[in-house]
CSV table of C-alpha atoms in Angstrom, one decimal:
chain,number,residue,atom,x,y,z
A,1150,ALA,CA,71.8,133.4,1.3
A,1151,LEU,CA,71.5,132.0,4.8
A,1152,ILE,CA,70.3,128.5,4.6
A,1153,ARG,CA,68.8,126.8,7.6
A,1154,VAL,CA,68.9,123.0,7.7
A,1155,PRO,CA,66.9,121.5,10.6
A,1156,LEU,CA,68.5,118.6,12.3
A,1157,ARG,CA,66.8,115.8,14.1
A,1158,LYS,CA,68.3,114.0,17.1
A,1159,VAL,CA,67.7,110.3,17.3
A,1160,PRO,CA,69.2,107.3,19.1
A,1161,THR,CA,72.6,106.2,17.8
A,1162,ILE,CA,73.2,102.9,16.0
A,1163,ARG,CA,75.1,101.9,19.1
A,1164,SER,CA,72.1,102.5,21.3
A,1165,GLN,CA,69.8,100.6,19.0
A,1166,LEU,CA,72.2,97.6,18.7
A,1167,ARG,CA,72.6,97.6,22.5
A,1168,SER,CA,68.9,97.5,23.1
A,1169,GLU,CA,68.5,94.6,20.7
A,1170,GLY,CA,71.5,92.7,22.2
A,1171,LEU,CA,73.4,92.9,18.9
A,1172,LEU,CA,76.2,95.3,19.9
A,1173,GLN,CA,78.8,92.6,20.4
A,1174,ASP,CA,78.1,91.0,17.1
A,1175,PHE,CA,78.4,94.3,15.4
A,1176,LEU,CA,81.7,95.1,17.1
A,1177,VAL,CA,83.2,91.7,16.2
A,1178,GLU,CA,82.1,92.3,12.6
A,1179,ASN,CA,83.3,95.9,12.4
A,1180,ARG,CA,86.2,96.2,14.9
A,1181,PRO,CA,87.9,92.8,14.8
A,1182,ASP,CA,91.1,94.7,15.8
A,1183,MET,CA,89.5,95.6,19.1
A,1184,PHE,CA,88.6,92.1,19.9
A,1185,SER,CA,91.9,90.8,18.7
A,1186,ARG,CA,93.6,92.9,21.3
A,1187,ARG,CA,91.3,91.5,24.0
A,1188,TYR,CA,92.1,87.9,22.9
A,1189,ALA,CA,95.8,88.8,22.8
A,1190,GLN,CA,95.5,89.7,26.4
A,1191,CYS,CA,93.8,86.5,27.3
A,1192,PHE,CA,96.3,84.3,25.5
A,1193,PRO,CA,100.0,84.9,26.0
A,1194,ALA,CA,102.6,85.0,23.2
A,1195,GLY,CA,103.3,81.6,21.6
A,1196,THR,CA,99.7,80.4,21.6
A,1197,PRO,CA,98.1,79.8,18.2
A,1198,SER,CA,96.6,82.9,16.6
A,1199,LEU,CA,93.0,83.5,17.3
A,1200,ARG,CA,92.5,86.2,14.8
A,1201,LEU,CA,88.9,86.5,13.7
A,1202,GLY,CA,88.0,85.5,10.3
B,87,ARG,CA,91.2,105.8,8.2
B,88,SER,CA,88.1,104.7,6.3
B,89,SER,CA,87.5,101.9,8.8
B,90,GLU,CA,87.5,104.3,11.7
B,91,LYS,CA,85.2,106.7,9.8
B,92,ILE,CA,82.5,104.2,9.1
B,93,TYR,CA,82.8,102.8,12.6
B,94,ASN,CA,82.4,106.3,14.0
B,95,PHE,CA,79.0,106.7,12.4
B,96,MET,CA,77.5,104.3,14.9
B,97,ASP,CA,77.6,107.2,17.3
B,98,ALA,CA,76.2,109.8,15.0
B,99,GLN,CA,72.9,111.2,16.2
B,100,TYR,CA,72.0,114.4,14.3
B,101,TYR,CA,70.5,114.0,10.8
B,102,GLY,CA,69.0,116.3,8.3
B,103,ASP,CA,67.3,116.0,4.9
B,104,ILE,CA,68.6,116.5,1.4
B,105,ALA,CA,67.3,115.6,-2.1
B,106,LEU,CA,69.1,114.4,-5.1
B,107,GLY,CA,68.0,114.3,-8.8
B,108,THR,CA,65.1,115.4,-10.9
B,109,PRO,CA,62.5,114.8,-9.7
B,110,GLU,CA,63.9,115.0,-6.2
B,111,GLN,CA,64.6,111.8,-4.2
B,112,ASN,CA,64.8,112.5,-0.5
B,113,PHE,CA,67.5,111.2,1.9
B,114,SER,CA,68.4,111.7,5.5
B,115,VAL,CA,72.1,112.3,6.0
B,116,VAL,CA,74.6,113.0,8.7
B,117,PHE,CA,76.1,116.4,8.1
B,118,ASP,CA,79.7,115.4,9.0
B,119,THR,CA,82.6,117.7,9.5
B,120,GLY,CA,84.8,114.6,9.8
B,121,SER,CA,84.6,113.6,6.2
B,122,SER,CA,84.3,115.3,2.8
B,123,ASP,CA,82.2,113.0,0.6
B,124,LEU,CA,78.5,112.7,-0.1
B,125,TRP,CA,77.2,109.2,-0.3
B,126,VAL,CA,73.8,107.5,-0.4
B,127,PRO,CA,72.8,103.9,-1.0
B,128,SER,CA,72.1,102.9,-4.6
B,129,ALA,CA,69.0,101.2,-6.0
B,130,TYR,CA,71.5,98.8,-7.5
B,131,CYS,CA,72.7,97.7,-4.0
B,132,VAL,CA,71.7,94.1,-3.5
B,133,THR,CA,73.2,93.2,-0.1
B,134,GLU,CA,71.1,92.8,3.0
B,135,ALA,CA,72.6,96.0,4.4
B,136,CYS,CA,71.0,98.0,1.6
B,137,ALA,CA,67.5,96.7,2.3
B,138,LEU,CA,66.6,100.3,3.1
B,139,PRO,CA,63.5,102.0,1.8
B,140,LYS,CA,65.4,105.0,0.5
B,141,ARG,CA,67.9,104.2,-2.2
B,142,PHE,CA,69.0,106.5,-5.1
B,143,LYS,CA,67.4,105.5,-8.4
B,144,ALA,CA,69.7,107.0,-11.0
B,145,PHE,CA,67.5,105.7,-13.8
B,146,LYS,CA,64.6,107.8,-12.5
B,147,SER,CA,66.6,111.1,-12.5
B,148,THR,CA,66.6,113.0,-15.7
B,149,SER,CA,69.5,115.1,-14.6
B,150,PHE,CA,71.8,112.3,-13.5
B,151,LEU,CA,75.2,112.1,-15.1
B,152,HIS,CA,76.9,108.7,-14.9
B,153,ASP,CA,80.6,109.0,-13.9
B,154,GLY,CA,81.7,105.4,-14.3
B,155,ARG,CA,84.4,105.5,-11.7
B,156,GLN,CA,84.2,103.1,-8.8
B,157,PHE,CA,85.3,103.5,-5.2
B,158,GLY,CA,85.9,101.0,-2.5
B,159,ILE,CA,86.3,101.4,1.3
B,160,ASN,CA,87.8,98.6,3.3
B,161,TYR,CA,86.4,98.3,6.8
B,162,GLY,CA,86.4,95.6,9.4
B,163,SER,CA,85.8,92.3,7.8
B,164,GLY,CA,84.1,93.8,4.7
B,165,HIS,CA,84.4,96.1,1.8
B,166,LEU,CA,82.1,98.8,0.7
B,167,LEU,CA,81.8,99.3,-3.0
B,168,GLY,CA,80.2,102.0,-5.0
B,169,VAL,CA,80.1,104.1,-8.2
B,170,MET,CA,80.3,107.8,-8.6
B,171,GLY,CA,77.7,110.0,-10.2
B,172,ARG,CA,76.7,113.6,-10.6
B,173,ASP,CA,73.3,115.2,-10.1
B,174,TYR,CA,71.4,118.2,-8.7
B,175,LEU,CA,71.5,118.4,-4.9
B,176,MET,CA,68.9,120.3,-2.9
B,177,VAL,CA,69.6,121.4,0.6
B,178,ALA,CA,66.9,123.3,2.4
B,179,GLY,CA,65.6,124.7,-0.9
B,180,MET,CA,69.0,125.6,-2.3
B,181,MET,CA,70.1,123.8,-5.5
B,182,VAL,CA,73.7,122.8,-6.0
B,183,LYS,CA,74.3,121.8,-9.6
B,184,ARG,CA,76.6,119.0,-10.8
B,185,GLN,CA,77.3,117.7,-7.4
B,186,GLU,CA,79.6,114.6,-7.4
B,187,PHE,CA,78.4,111.9,-5.0
B,188,ARG,CA,78.8,108.2,-4.4
B,189,GLU,CA,76.2,105.6,-4.6
B,190,SER,CA,77.1,102.5,-2.6
B,191,VAL,CA,76.2,99.3,-4.4
B,192,TYR,CA,77.6,96.8,-2.0
B,193,GLU,CA,77.6,97.2,1.8
B,194,PRO,CA,78.7,94.3,4.0
B,195,GLY,CA,77.1,93.8,7.4
B,196,THR,CA,73.8,94.9,8.6
B,197,ALA,CA,74.7,97.8,10.9
B,198,PHE,CA,73.3,100.5,8.6
B,199,LEU,CA,69.9,98.8,8.7
B,200,LYS,CA,69.7,100.2,12.3
B,201,ALA,CA,70.7,103.7,11.2
B,202,ARG,CA,68.0,106.4,11.0
B,203,PHE,CA,70.1,108.0,8.3
B,204,ASP,CA,70.6,106.9,4.7
B,205,GLY,CA,74.0,108.5,3.9
B,206,VAL,CA,76.6,111.0,4.9
B,207,LEU,CA,77.2,114.5,3.6
B,208,GLY,CA,80.8,115.5,4.4
B,209,LEU,CA,81.7,119.1,5.3
B,210,GLY,CA,85.5,118.7,5.6
B,211,TYR,CA,88.2,120.1,3.4
B,212,PRO,CA,88.6,118.7,-0.2
B,213,ALA,CA,91.9,117.1,0.9
B,214,LEU,CA,89.9,114.6,2.9
B,215,ALA,CA,87.6,113.6,0.0
B,216,GLU,CA,88.1,110.2,-1.4
B,217,ILE,CA,86.5,111.0,-4.7
B,218,LEU,CA,87.6,113.6,-7.3
B,219,GLY,CA,85.5,116.7,-7.6
B,220,ASN,CA,84.3,119.3,-5.2
B,221,PRO,CA,82.8,118.4,-1.8
B,222,VAL,CA,79.3,119.9,-1.3
B,223,PHE,CA,80.3,123.0,0.6
B,224,ASP,CA,83.0,123.8,-2.0
B,225,ASN,CA,80.5,123.5,-4.8
B,226,MET,CA,78.1,125.9,-2.9
B,227,LEU,CA,81.0,128.4,-2.7
B,228,ALA,CA,82.0,127.9,-6.3
B,229,GLN,CA,78.4,128.5,-7.5
B,230,ASN,CA,78.1,131.6,-5.3
B,231,LEU,CA,75.1,130.2,-3.4
B,232,LEU,CA,76.2,131.7,0.0
B,233,ASP,CA,77.0,135.2,1.2
B,234,LYS,CA,79.8,134.0,3.5
B,235,PRO,CA,82.1,130.9,3.3
B,236,ILE,CA,80.8,129.9,6.7
B,237,PHE,CA,78.6,127.2,8.2
B,238,SER,CA,77.7,126.7,11.8
B,239,PHE,CA,76.1,124.1,14.0
B,240,TYR,CA,73.7,124.4,16.8
B,241,LEU,CA,73.1,121.0,18.5
B,242,SER,CA,70.6,120.7,21.3
B,243,ARG,CA,71.1,118.1,24.0
B,244,LYS,CA,67.4,117.5,24.4
B,245,LEU,CA,65.5,114.9,22.4
B,246,ASN,CA,62.4,116.6,20.9
B,247,GLY,CA,63.7,120.0,21.7
B,248,SER,CA,62.9,122.9,19.6
B,249,PRO,CA,65.0,122.9,17.5
B,250,GLU,CA,66.8,119.7,18.1
B,251,GLY,CA,69.6,121.0,16.0
B,252,GLU,CA,70.3,123.3,13.1
B,253,LEU,CA,73.0,123.6,10.5
B,254,LEU,CA,73.3,127.1,9.1
B,255,LEU,CA,75.0,127.4,5.7
B,256,GLY,CA,76.4,130.9,4.9
B,257,GLY,CA,76.5,132.4,8.4
B,258,THR,CA,75.4,132.1,12.0
B,259,ASP,CA,72.3,132.8,14.1
B,260,GLU,CA,73.2,135.1,17.0
B,261,ARG,CA,70.0,134.0,18.8
B,262,LEU,CA,71.6,130.6,19.3
B,263,TYR,CA,74.7,131.6,21.1
B,264,ASP,CA,76.2,134.2,23.4
B,265,LEU,CA,79.1,136.4,22.3
B,266,PRO,CA,82.0,136.5,22.2
B,267,ILE,CA,83.2,134.0,19.6
B,268,ASN,CA,86.6,132.5,20.2
B,269,TRP,CA,88.3,131.9,16.9
B,270,LEU,CA,91.0,129.1,16.5
B,271,PRO,CA,93.1,128.7,13.4
B,272,VAL,CA,92.8,125.5,11.4
B,273,THR,CA,96.2,123.8,11.8
B,274,ALA,CA,95.8,121.2,9.0
B,275,LYS,CA,93.2,121.7,6.2
B,276,ALA,CA,91.7,118.2,5.8
B,277,TYR,CA,89.6,117.6,8.9
B,278,TRP,CA,88.6,120.8,10.8
B,279,GLN,CA,91.8,120.4,12.9
B,280,ILE,CA,92.7,122.8,15.7
B,281,LYS,CA,95.1,123.0,18.5
B,282,ILE,CA,94.1,122.2,22.1
B,283,ASP,CA,96.3,124.1,24.6
B,284,SER,CA,95.6,121.6,27.4
B,285,VAL,CA,93.0,119.3,29.0
B,286,VAL,CA,92.4,119.7,32.7
B,287,VAL,CA,90.7,117.0,34.7
B,288,GLN,CA,90.0,117.4,38.4
B,289,GLY,CA,92.2,120.5,38.6
B,290,VAL,CA,95.3,118.6,37.4
B,291,ASN,CA,96.7,118.9,34.0
B,292,PRO,CA,98.5,115.7,33.0
B,293,PHE,CA,97.0,115.8,29.5
B,294,CYS,CA,98.4,117.7,26.6
B,295,PRO,CA,100.6,119.9,28.8
B,296,HIS,CA,102.4,121.2,25.7
B,297,GLY,CA,99.3,121.3,23.5
B,298,CYS,CA,97.9,118.7,21.2
B,299,GLN,CA,95.8,118.5,18.0
B,300,ALA,CA,92.0,117.9,17.8
B,301,ILE,CA,89.4,117.7,15.1
B,302,VAL,CA,85.9,119.1,15.5
B,303,ASP,CA,83.6,116.4,14.3
B,304,THR,CA,79.8,116.6,14.1
B,305,GLY,CA,79.7,113.0,12.9
B,306,THR,CA,80.5,111.4,16.2
B,307,SER,CA,78.9,111.9,19.6
B,308,LEU,CA,81.8,111.5,22.0
B,309,ILE,CA,85.0,113.1,22.9
B,310,THR,CA,87.8,110.8,22.0
B,311,GLY,CA,91.5,110.9,22.6
B,312,PRO,CA,94.7,108.7,22.8
B,313,THR,CA,94.1,105.5,24.7
B,314,ASP,CA,96.5,106.2,27.5
B,315,ASP,CA,95.1,109.6,28.2
B,316,ILE,CA,91.5,108.5,28.0
B,317,LEU,CA,92.1,105.5,30.3
B,318,ASP,CA,93.6,107.9,32.8
B,319,ILE,CA,90.6,110.2,32.5
B,320,GLN,CA,88.2,107.2,33.0
B,321,GLN,CA,90.1,106.4,36.1
B,322,LEU,CA,89.9,109.9,37.4
B,323,ILE,CA,86.1,110.0,37.0
B,324,GLY,CA,85.7,106.5,38.4
B,325,ALA,CA,84.4,104.9,35.2
B,326,THR,CA,84.5,101.2,34.7
B,327,PRO,CA,85.2,99.5,31.4
B,328,THR,CA,82.5,97.3,29.6
B,329,ASN,CA,83.2,94.6,27.1
B,330,PHE,CA,82.5,96.9,24.3
B,331,GLY,CA,85.3,99.5,24.8
B,332,GLU,CA,82.9,101.8,26.6
B,333,PHE,CA,83.1,103.1,30.1
B,334,ILE,CA,80.2,103.2,32.5
B,335,VAL,CA,79.6,105.1,35.7
B,336,ASP,CA,77.1,104.5,38.5
B,337,CYS,CA,74.1,106.8,37.7
B,338,ALA,CA,73.4,107.1,41.4
B,339,ARG,CA,76.8,108.9,41.9
B,340,LEU,CA,76.1,111.5,39.3
B,341,SER,CA,75.0,114.2,41.7
B,342,ASN,CA,78.2,113.5,43.7
B,343,PHE,CA,80.5,114.1,40.7
B,344,PRO,CA,82.2,117.4,41.6
B,345,GLN,CA,84.6,117.1,38.7
B,346,HIS,CA,84.7,119.5,35.9
B,347,GLN,CA,86.6,118.9,32.7
B,348,HIS,CA,88.2,121.8,31.0
B,349,PHE,CA,89.5,122.1,27.5
B,350,VAL,CA,91.7,125.1,27.0
B,351,LEU,CA,91.3,126.3,23.4
B,352,GLY,CA,93.0,129.5,22.2
B,353,GLY,CA,93.6,130.5,25.8
B,354,LYS,CA,90.0,130.2,26.8
B,355,GLU,CA,88.6,127.5,29.2
B,356,TYR,CA,85.7,125.4,27.9
B,357,THR,CA,84.1,123.6,30.8
B,358,LEU,CA,82.0,120.4,30.8
B,359,THR,CA,80.2,119.5,34.0
B,360,SER,CA,79.6,115.8,34.9
B,361,ASP,CA,76.0,116.2,33.7
B,362,GLN,CA,77.4,117.2,30.3
B,363,TYR,CA,80.1,114.6,29.8
B,364,ILE,CA,78.1,111.7,31.1
B,365,ARG,CA,75.7,110.2,28.5
B,366,LYS,CA,72.5,108.6,29.8
B,367,GLU,CA,70.7,105.8,28.0
B,368,MET,CA,67.7,103.7,28.8
B,369,LEU,CA,68.0,99.9,28.4
B,370,GLY,CA,64.5,98.6,29.0
B,371,ASP,CA,63.6,100.1,32.4
B,372,ARG,CA,67.2,100.5,33.4
B,373,LYS,CA,69.2,103.7,33.1
B,374,LEU,CA,72.8,103.4,32.0
B,375,CYS,CA,75.3,106.2,32.4
B,376,PHE,CA,78.3,106.2,30.1
B,377,SER,CA,81.4,108.3,30.1
B,378,GLY,CA,81.4,110.7,27.2
B,379,PHE,CA,85.1,109.9,26.7
B,380,GLN,CA,86.3,107.2,24.4
B,381,ALA,CA,89.7,105.9,23.4
B,382,VAL,CA,90.4,106.2,19.7
B,383,ASP,CA,93.9,106.2,18.5
B,384,MET,CA,94.1,108.5,15.5
B,385,ILE,CA,97.5,109.7,14.4
B,386,SER,CA,98.2,112.7,12.2
B,387,SER,CA,101.5,114.2,11.0
B,388,GLU,CA,101.1,116.6,13.9
B,389,GLY,CA,100.7,113.9,16.5
B,390,PRO,CA,97.8,112.0,18.1
B,391,LEU,CA,94.4,113.5,17.5
B,392,TRP,CA,91.6,114.2,19.9
B,393,ILE,CA,88.0,114.4,18.6
B,394,LEU,CA,85.6,117.0,19.9
B,395,GLY,CA,82.2,115.4,19.1
B,396,ASP,CA,78.6,116.1,20.1
B,397,VAL,CA,79.4,115.9,23.9
B,398,PHE,CA,81.4,119.1,23.4
B,399,LEU,CA,79.4,120.6,20.5
B,400,THR,CA,76.1,120.5,22.3
B,401,GLN,CA,77.5,122.9,24.9
B,402,TYR,CA,79.3,125.2,22.4
B,403,TYR,CA,78.0,126.6,19.2
B,404,SER,CA,80.5,125.9,16.5
B,405,ILE,CA,81.3,128.0,13.4
B,406,PHE,CA,83.4,126.7,10.5
B,407,ASP,CA,85.0,129.5,8.4
B,408,ARG,CA,86.5,128.4,5.1
B,409,GLY,CA,87.2,132.0,4.2
B,410,GLN,CA,89.7,132.5,7.0
B,411,ASP,CA,90.4,128.8,7.8
B,412,ARG,CA,89.3,129.0,11.4
B,413,VAL,CA,86.8,127.4,13.8
B,414,GLY,CA,84.8,129.5,16.2
B,415,PHE,CA,83.2,128.5,19.5
B,416,ALA,CA,80.6,130.4,21.6
B,417,ILE,CA,78.4,129.3,24.4
B,418,ALA,CA,75.3,127.7,22.9
């Protein structure tokens, strides 16, 4: 009744994307809100929206 | 919430094996205390993201029961679609009958092509499940497959350690931790949510002075907290932001990091040394050192949530008790 499930530790998706230079593309695709905030800091209120997509 | 959950799997690093169907079809899944559903890619998935070798072939399982309901999860710029089914689930030789699970048939993006895992097996409370039916652990309990309504995690920090990690269903292994166990009551039964008394950095206690809420999440690798607090912590440890929302420190300074971070849980201090809260990663021949703290704003009805992920759980053996709705920690 005690079940042992072995777990393997492997590099994260983030590490793999970083090593292949794909991390930024992934974040733009999956966290547009994060990048929107960054753009919002770069462009003051009143400038046209640069929301992704 | 779904968006955050999927995004968080990019930091998952511990996987184990399960099998679904008759004959068995094998999958690697993240055993995730931060969600409550079981999902694997479907053989019917046609998008590039599903170009994985392991996909569930319902038509090859004689025990598969088609459910017919659909589910969808919005995230980022895309939408994950799937259908629900029911089949036998094998976990380390134990068979769970009539397990509801989700087959994803449309996954946008290609991130999961990079994953070493095929799906996710959630170990949270039923309230967190997005599909009807029992989560896996609830089914194990309902079918009297376990002696105790407990599961526990041992996560080793070393790659290729022995073992690299272990999930024990039905109890704990005292060889993997030092007594005593400090038990904390679950404050909201969805995530494994507990109360943090306070967070102390560099001997000062500007964080959670009156306590705050945290979830214990094996599906993410970092410790996360409200943006304002985490930015203050990064500043205190001298970490510099990258373009990707991460914070980096100079690896050469590691030996000079005198700071200890303390989480006070149930009146007991849980210490992380700099070697423990800094993640090291090789990029080509360069070593990068990242702060183990990350800003993620998660709001619950009890206030902002912190997440205690692998950075914390590699140091402390964690025990999840559904019988008494409590989480236990002991030195791993």
